Coordinates of C-alpha atoms and ligand atoms in Angstrom, one line a residue:
M1 CA -28.5 -12.5 1.8
N2 CA -31.9 -11.3 2.5
D3 CA -33.4 -8.4 4.4
A4 CA -30.4 -6.2 3.9
L5 CA -29.9 -3.3 6.0
L6 CA -27.2 -2.1 3.6
T7 CA -27.2 -2.8 -0.1
I8 CA -24.7 -1.9 -2.6
R9 CA -25.4 -2.1 -6.3
D10 CA -23.1 -1.8 -9.2
L11 CA -21.0 0.7 -7.3
S12 CA -17.9 2.1 -9.0
V13 CA -15.6 4.7 -7.4
H14 CA -12.8 6.3 -9.7
Y15 CA -10.2 9.0 -8.5
H16 CA -8.8 11.7 -10.9
T17 CA -5.0 11.5 -10.9
D18 CA -2.1 13.1 -13.0
R19 CA -1.7 9.5 -14.7
G20 CA -5.4 9.2 -15.6
E21 CA -8.5 7.9 -14.1
L22 CA -7.7 5.4 -11.2
K23 CA -10.5 2.9 -11.3
A24 CA -10.4 2.0 -7.5
M25 CA -13.6 0.3 -7.2
R26 CA -15.7 -1.3 -9.9
H27 CA -19.2 -2.7 -10.2
V28 CA -19.3 -3.7 -6.5
N29 CA -22.5 -5.5 -5.2
M30 CA -22.8 -6.3 -1.6
D31 CA -25.5 -6.8 1.0
V32 CA -25.4 -6.3 4.9
P33 CA -28.4 -8.3 6.4
G34 CA -30.0 -6.7 9.6
G35 CA -28.4 -8.1 12.7
S36 CA -25.4 -9.9 11.1
I37 CA -21.7 -9.3 10.7
V38 CA -20.2 -9.1 7.3
G39 CA -16.5 -9.2 6.8
V40 CA -14.8 -7.8 4.0
V41 CA -11.1 -9.1 3.4
G42 CA -8.4 -8.3 0.9
E43 CA -5.0 -7.1 0.7
S44 CA -3.9 -3.4 0.5
G45 CA -5.2 -1.8 -2.6
C46 CA -8.3 -4.1 -2.9
G47 CA -10.8 -1.1 -2.3
K48 CA -11.6 -1.7 1.4
S49 CA -11.0 2.0 2.3
T50 CA -12.8 3.5 -0.5
L51 CA -15.8 1.1 0.1
I52 CA -16.1 2.5 3.6
S53 CA -15.5 6.2 2.4
S54 CA -18.4 5.6 -0.2
I55 CA -20.8 4.4 2.5
I56 CA -20.1 7.3 5.0
R57 CA -19.8 9.6 1.9
L58 CA -16.4 11.1 2.9
L59 CA -14.5 10.3 -0.4
A60 CA -11.7 12.4 -1.2
S61 CA -12.3 15.4 -3.4
N62 CA -10.8 13.8 -6.6
A63 CA -13.2 10.9 -6.4
I64 CA -16.1 10.4 -8.8
I65 CA -19.0 7.8 -8.7
P66 CA -19.5 6.9 -12.4
C67 CA -22.5 4.3 -11.3
G68 CA -24.0 2.5 -8.6
S69 CA -26.2 2.9 -5.5
I70 CA -26.0 2.4 -1.8
T71 CA -29.3 1.9 -0.1
F72 CA -29.4 2.1 3.8
E73 CA -32.7 1.7 5.7
G74 CA -34.4 2.1 2.5
R75 CA -32.8 5.3 1.7
D76 CA -30.2 5.9 -1.3
L77 CA -27.3 7.4 0.4
L78 CA -25.8 8.9 -2.7
G79 CA -29.1 11.1 -3.1
L80 CA -28.9 12.6 0.4
S81 CA -27.9 16.1 1.0
R82 CA -24.7 16.8 3.1
E83 CA -26.8 17.8 6.2
E84 CA -29.0 14.6 6.0
M85 CA -25.9 12.5 5.6
R86 CA -24.3 14.3 8.6
R87 CA -27.5 13.6 10.5
L88 CA -26.9 9.8 9.8
R89 CA -23.2 9.6 10.6
G90 CA -22.6 8.9 14.4
D91 CA -26.3 8.2 14.8
R92 CA -27.6 5.4 12.5
I93 CA -24.0 4.6 10.9
S94 CA -21.0 4.5 13.4
I95 CA -17.4 3.8 12.6
V96 CA -14.4 2.3 14.6
F97 CA -11.0 3.1 13.1
Q98 CA -7.7 1.2 13.4
D99 CA -5.9 3.6 15.6
P100 CA -8.1 4.6 18.6
M101 CA -5.9 7.9 18.7
S102 CA -7.3 9.1 15.7
T103 CA -10.7 9.1 17.3
L104 CA -10.0 10.4 20.6
N105 CA -9.1 13.9 21.2
P106 CA -5.9 13.9 23.3
V107 CA -6.7 17.2 25.2
L108 CA -10.1 16.5 26.4
S109 CA -11.1 14.0 29.1
I110 CA -12.9 10.8 28.1
G111 CA -16.0 11.9 29.9
R112 CA -16.1 15.4 28.1
Q113 CA -15.9 13.5 24.8
M114 CA -18.6 11.0 25.5
V115 CA -21.0 13.8 26.6
D116 CA -20.1 16.1 23.6
I117 CA -21.0 13.3 21.2
Q118 CA -24.4 13.0 22.5
Y119 CA -25.1 16.6 21.3
R120 CA -28.2 15.5 19.3
S121 CA -29.9 14.4 22.5
S122 CA -32.0 16.6 24.6
A123 CA -31.3 14.8 27.7
S124 CA -29.8 16.4 30.8
R125 CA -26.0 16.6 31.3
A126 CA -26.5 14.1 34.3
H127 CA -28.3 11.7 32.0
K128 CA -25.6 11.9 29.4
I129 CA -23.0 11.4 32.0
K130 CA -24.9 8.3 33.2
R131 CA -25.1 6.9 29.7
A132 CA -21.4 7.5 29.1
T133 CA -20.7 5.7 32.4
E134 CA -22.9 2.7 31.3
M135 CA -21.3 2.6 28.0
L136 CA -17.6 2.5 29.5
A137 CA -18.9 -0.3 31.8
S138 CA -20.3 -2.2 29.0
V139 CA -16.9 -2.4 27.2
G140 CA -15.1 -3.6 30.3
I141 CA -13.7 -0.5 31.7
S142 CA -13.4 -0.9 35.6
D143 CA -14.6 1.9 37.8
P144 CA -16.1 3.9 34.9
G145 CA -17.3 6.7 36.8
S146 CA -14.0 8.0 38.0
R147 CA -12.3 7.0 34.6
L148 CA -14.5 9.4 32.8
K149 CA -12.3 12.2 34.3
Q150 CA -9.1 10.7 32.7
F151 CA -7.5 11.6 29.4
P152 CA -6.7 9.2 26.4
H153 CA -3.0 8.9 27.1
E154 CA -3.9 7.5 30.6
F155 CA -5.3 4.4 28.9
S156 CA -3.6 1.5 27.2
G157 CA -3.9 0.9 23.5
G158 CA -6.5 -1.9 24.1
M159 CA -8.5 0.3 26.5
Q160 CA -8.5 3.3 24.0
Q161 CA -10.0 0.9 21.5
R162 CA -12.6 -0.2 24.0
I163 CA -13.5 3.5 24.6
S164 CA -13.8 4.2 20.7
I165 CA -16.1 1.3 20.5
A166 CA -18.2 2.5 23.5
M167 CA -18.3 5.9 21.7
A168 CA -19.3 4.5 18.4
L169 CA -22.1 2.3 20.0
Q170 CA -23.4 5.0 22.5
A171 CA -26.3 6.1 20.0
E172 CA -27.0 2.4 19.2
P173 CA -26.4 2.6 15.5
A174 CA -28.0 0.3 13.1
L175 CA -24.7 -0.2 11.3
L176 CA -21.3 -0.3 12.8
I177 CA -18.4 0.0 10.2
A178 CA -15.2 -1.4 12.0
D179 CA -12.1 -0.5 9.9
E180 CA -9.3 -3.0 10.9
P181 CA -10.1 -2.3 14.5
T182 CA -7.8 -4.9 15.8
T183 CA -4.6 -4.4 13.6
A184 CA -2.9 -2.2 16.0
L185 CA -3.4 -4.6 18.9
D186 CA -1.5 -7.6 20.1
A187 CA -3.0 -11.1 19.7
T188 CA -4.5 -11.3 23.2
L189 CA -6.1 -7.9 23.1
E190 CA -7.3 -8.7 19.6
V191 CA -9.3 -11.7 20.8
Q192 CA -10.8 -9.7 23.7
I193 CA -11.9 -6.9 21.2
I194 CA -13.4 -9.4 18.9
H195 CA -15.5 -11.1 21.8
L196 CA -16.5 -7.5 22.8
L197 CA -17.6 -6.7 19.4
K198 CA -19.8 -9.8 19.2
K199 CA -21.3 -9.4 22.5
L200 CA -22.2 -5.8 21.8
Q201 CA -23.6 -6.6 18.5
T202 CA -25.9 -9.2 20.0
D203 CA -27.0 -6.6 22.9
I204 CA -27.5 -3.7 20.6
G205 CA -28.9 -5.8 17.5
C206 CA -27.0 -3.8 15.0
S207 CA -25.2 -5.1 12.1
I208 CA -21.4 -4.8 11.7
L209 CA -19.3 -4.3 8.5
F210 CA -16.0 -5.5 9.3
I211 CA -13.0 -4.7 7.4
S212 CA -9.9 -6.7 7.9
H213 CA -7.0 -8.4 6.1
H214 CA -6.8 -11.0 9.0
L215 CA -8.7 -14.1 8.1
G216 CA -8.6 -15.5 11.6
V217 CA -10.4 -12.6 13.0
I218 CA -13.1 -12.9 10.1
A219 CA -13.5 -16.5 10.6
E220 CA -14.1 -16.0 14.3
L221 CA -16.5 -13.0 14.1
C222 CA -18.3 -13.0 10.8
D223 CA -21.5 -14.5 9.5
Y224 CA -20.7 -13.6 6.0
V225 CA -17.5 -12.8 4.1
V226 CA -16.9 -10.8 0.9
V227 CA -13.4 -11.1 -0.7
M228 CA -12.2 -8.1 -2.7
Y229 CA -9.3 -8.0 -5.0
A230 CA -8.0 -5.0 -6.9
G231 CA -11.3 -3.1 -6.5
E232 CA -13.7 -6.0 -7.3
V233 CA -15.6 -8.5 -5.4
V234 CA -14.4 -11.9 -6.4
E235 CA -16.2 -14.1 -3.9
E236 CA -18.7 -14.1 -1.2
G237 CA -20.9 -16.4 0.9
T238 CA -21.2 -17.5 4.4
T239 CA -18.0 -17.5 6.3
R240 CA -18.1 -21.1 7.0
E241 CA -18.6 -22.1 3.3
V242 CA -16.0 -19.7 1.7
F243 CA -13.4 -20.8 4.4
H244 CA -14.1 -24.4 3.8
N245 CA -14.7 -24.4 0.2
P246 CA -12.9 -21.5 -1.3
A247 CA -13.9 -21.2 -5.0
H248 CA -11.6 -18.4 -6.1
P249 CA -7.8 -18.8 -6.5
Y250 CA -7.2 -15.7 -4.8
T251 CA -9.2 -16.7 -1.6
E252 CA -7.6 -20.0 -1.7
R253 CA -4.0 -18.2 -1.8
L254 CA -5.1 -15.9 1.0
L255 CA -6.0 -19.0 3.1
R256 CA -2.8 -20.7 2.3
C257 CA -0.9 -17.4 3.4
D258 CA -2.6 -17.3 6.7
P259 CA 0.0 -18.1 9.3
A260 CA -2.6 -19.9 11.5
S261 CA -2.9 -22.6 8.7
I262 CA 0.9 -23.2 8.6
A263 CA 1.4 -26.7 10.3
T264 CA 5.3 -27.0 10.1
K265 CA 7.9 -24.8 11.4
T266 CA 9.2 -22.4 8.8
R267 CA 11.6 -19.5 8.5
S268 CA 9.6 -17.8 5.6
L269 CA 6.1 -17.2 5.4
P270 CA 4.1 -17.9 2.1
T271 CA 3.0 -14.9 -0.1
I272 CA 1.1 -14.4 -3.1
P273 CA 3.7 -13.7 -5.9
G274 CA 3.3 -10.7 -8.1
E275 CA 1.4 -7.3 -7.5
I276 CA -2.1 -5.9 -8.0
P277 CA -2.4 -4.7 -11.6
D278 CA -2.3 -0.9 -12.5
L279 CA -5.9 0.4 -11.8
V280 CA -5.2 3.2 -14.2
T281 CA -4.8 0.9 -17.2
L282 CA -6.7 -2.2 -16.4
P283 CA -5.9 -5.4 -18.0
Q284 CA -8.2 -7.4 -20.2
G285 CA -9.9 -10.5 -18.9
C286 CA -9.7 -11.7 -15.4
I287 CA -8.2 -9.0 -13.0
F288 CA -6.1 -11.9 -11.1
K289 CA -4.8 -13.5 -14.1
N290 CA -1.0 -12.3 -13.6
R291 CA -0.9 -13.9 -10.3
C292 CA -3.3 -16.9 -10.8
E293 CA -1.7 -20.5 -10.7
H294 CA -4.7 -21.7 -12.6
V295 CA -4.7 -19.2 -15.5
M296 CA -6.4 -20.6 -18.7
T297 CA -6.5 -19.2 -22.3
Q298 CA -10.1 -17.5 -21.8
C299 CA -8.8 -15.7 -18.6
E300 CA -6.5 -13.7 -20.8
H301 CA -9.4 -11.9 -22.7
L302 CA -12.8 -12.8 -21.0
V303 CA -13.9 -11.2 -17.7
P304 CA -15.3 -14.1 -15.7
A305 CA -19.0 -14.0 -15.0
W306 CA -20.5 -13.7 -11.3
I307 CA -21.8 -17.3 -10.8
E308 CA -23.4 -19.1 -7.8
S309 CA -21.0 -22.0 -7.1
H310 CA -23.0 -23.4 -4.3
S311 CA -26.2 -22.3 -2.6
G312 CA -25.5 -18.6 -1.6
H313 CA -21.9 -18.9 -2.6
F314 CA -20.9 -16.7 -5.3
V315 CA -17.5 -16.3 -7.3
S316 CA -16.0 -14.7 -10.3
C317 CA -13.8 -17.2 -12.0
H318 CA -13.8 -19.2 -15.1
L319 CA -12.9 -22.4 -13.0
A320 CA -16.1 -22.3 -11.2
A321 CA -18.1 -22.4 -14.4
K322 CA -16.1 -25.5 -15.8
P323 CA -18.3 -28.7 -15.8
G324 CA -17.4 -30.8 -12.7
N325 CA -16.7 -27.9 -10.4
D326 CA -20.0 -28.0 -8.9
Ligands
LIG401 FE1 -7.5 -17.5 -12.3 FE2 -8.9 -17.5 -14.6 FE3 -10.2 -17.9 -12.3 FE4 -8.9 -15.5 -13.1 S1 -10.8 -16.5 -14.2 S2 -9.0 -16.5 -11.0 S3 -7.1 -16.3 -14.0 S4 -8.7 -19.3 -13.2

C-alpha cells in the first residue's frame, strides 16, 4: 500500500498485570493509504481495541509500548505531547464507537452537542448551527433543523449511530476510526450505515480504519483488509484478493465460519475449535499452531516469516512458503 496517511511499524503494546506482562500486540505493521478504507478483522482478544487505543494515544495506564512507531500525516504520534495529541483528536482523527450512547451525552440536546464540539472553530454560533444542520442532513436525518432540539433518547439506535457519524465527520478529519459501528444494529440498519459511511468517505475524501469481526461488512466496504490473531497481523492484502484466495489457515477458517457462506440449513454454526493462547506466556513457533488444521513440525518451534504470497498479498504462515503454493 503506497502513499500512506497512517503508517504503523513494528508496534508492540504490553500491559502490566498481576500474572506478568501481557503482550497484547506484537510487532504490528500496517498502512492506511489516503482516501481508502482499511478493515481490521479478528476475533475477541486479537488486539483490535489495543490498536485503536494506541493510535489515539488513549491506552490504559498499565500499558507500555516497548517498540514501534505510528506515523500520521508525517508526524510520529508516539512523540507528540499530550496537548498536541489532544488537538489532533476530533480534528484530524475522529472515532465512531460501537455504542452511540457512549458518545452522546443523554442530558444535552443533539444541537448543543454538535455546536459544542466545534469549540476549535472561531465561526459564529449561527454558522455552527448551520454546519450541524447540514451534517445531520448529510447522514439522512429528516427535518434536521428541528431535530437539533431533541435529546439522544428521542432517536432510534440507527439514528443515534448516524448522529455519532455526523459528529465524527463534522470537522472533516483525514482519518475516521470506526470501531465496530454496526455491531449493535440489526442487519437492515447495518447495510444503511455501511452505505452511508462509503458515501461520506467519498464526499469528504478521508480514510477509514474500519474495525470489525463481521466479514460481510468488511467485504462490502473495505479496499484492504488486515487479519489479526492473538495480537499479531497474520495476513493482509486487497479485500478481493484475501477473500478469494485466503493464504492463512485462520483467515480461511474465519471465512468458513461466516454465516453468509453456509449454503445448507444447519442447527449448529461452525466455529474455530480451541482458544487464543495465553498472551502472558507466549508459545514457541506459530501463534496459531494449537488451532491449525495444517500444523507441521516446523510450526511447533519456528515463527513463520512474513512473505508476499501474491502481489500485494502478505501472510505469515509456513504453508505459504512451501514450494508449489504460489
Ligand atoms: Fe498453521 Fe503452521 Fe501456518 Fe501456523 S505456520 S498457520 S500452524 S500451517
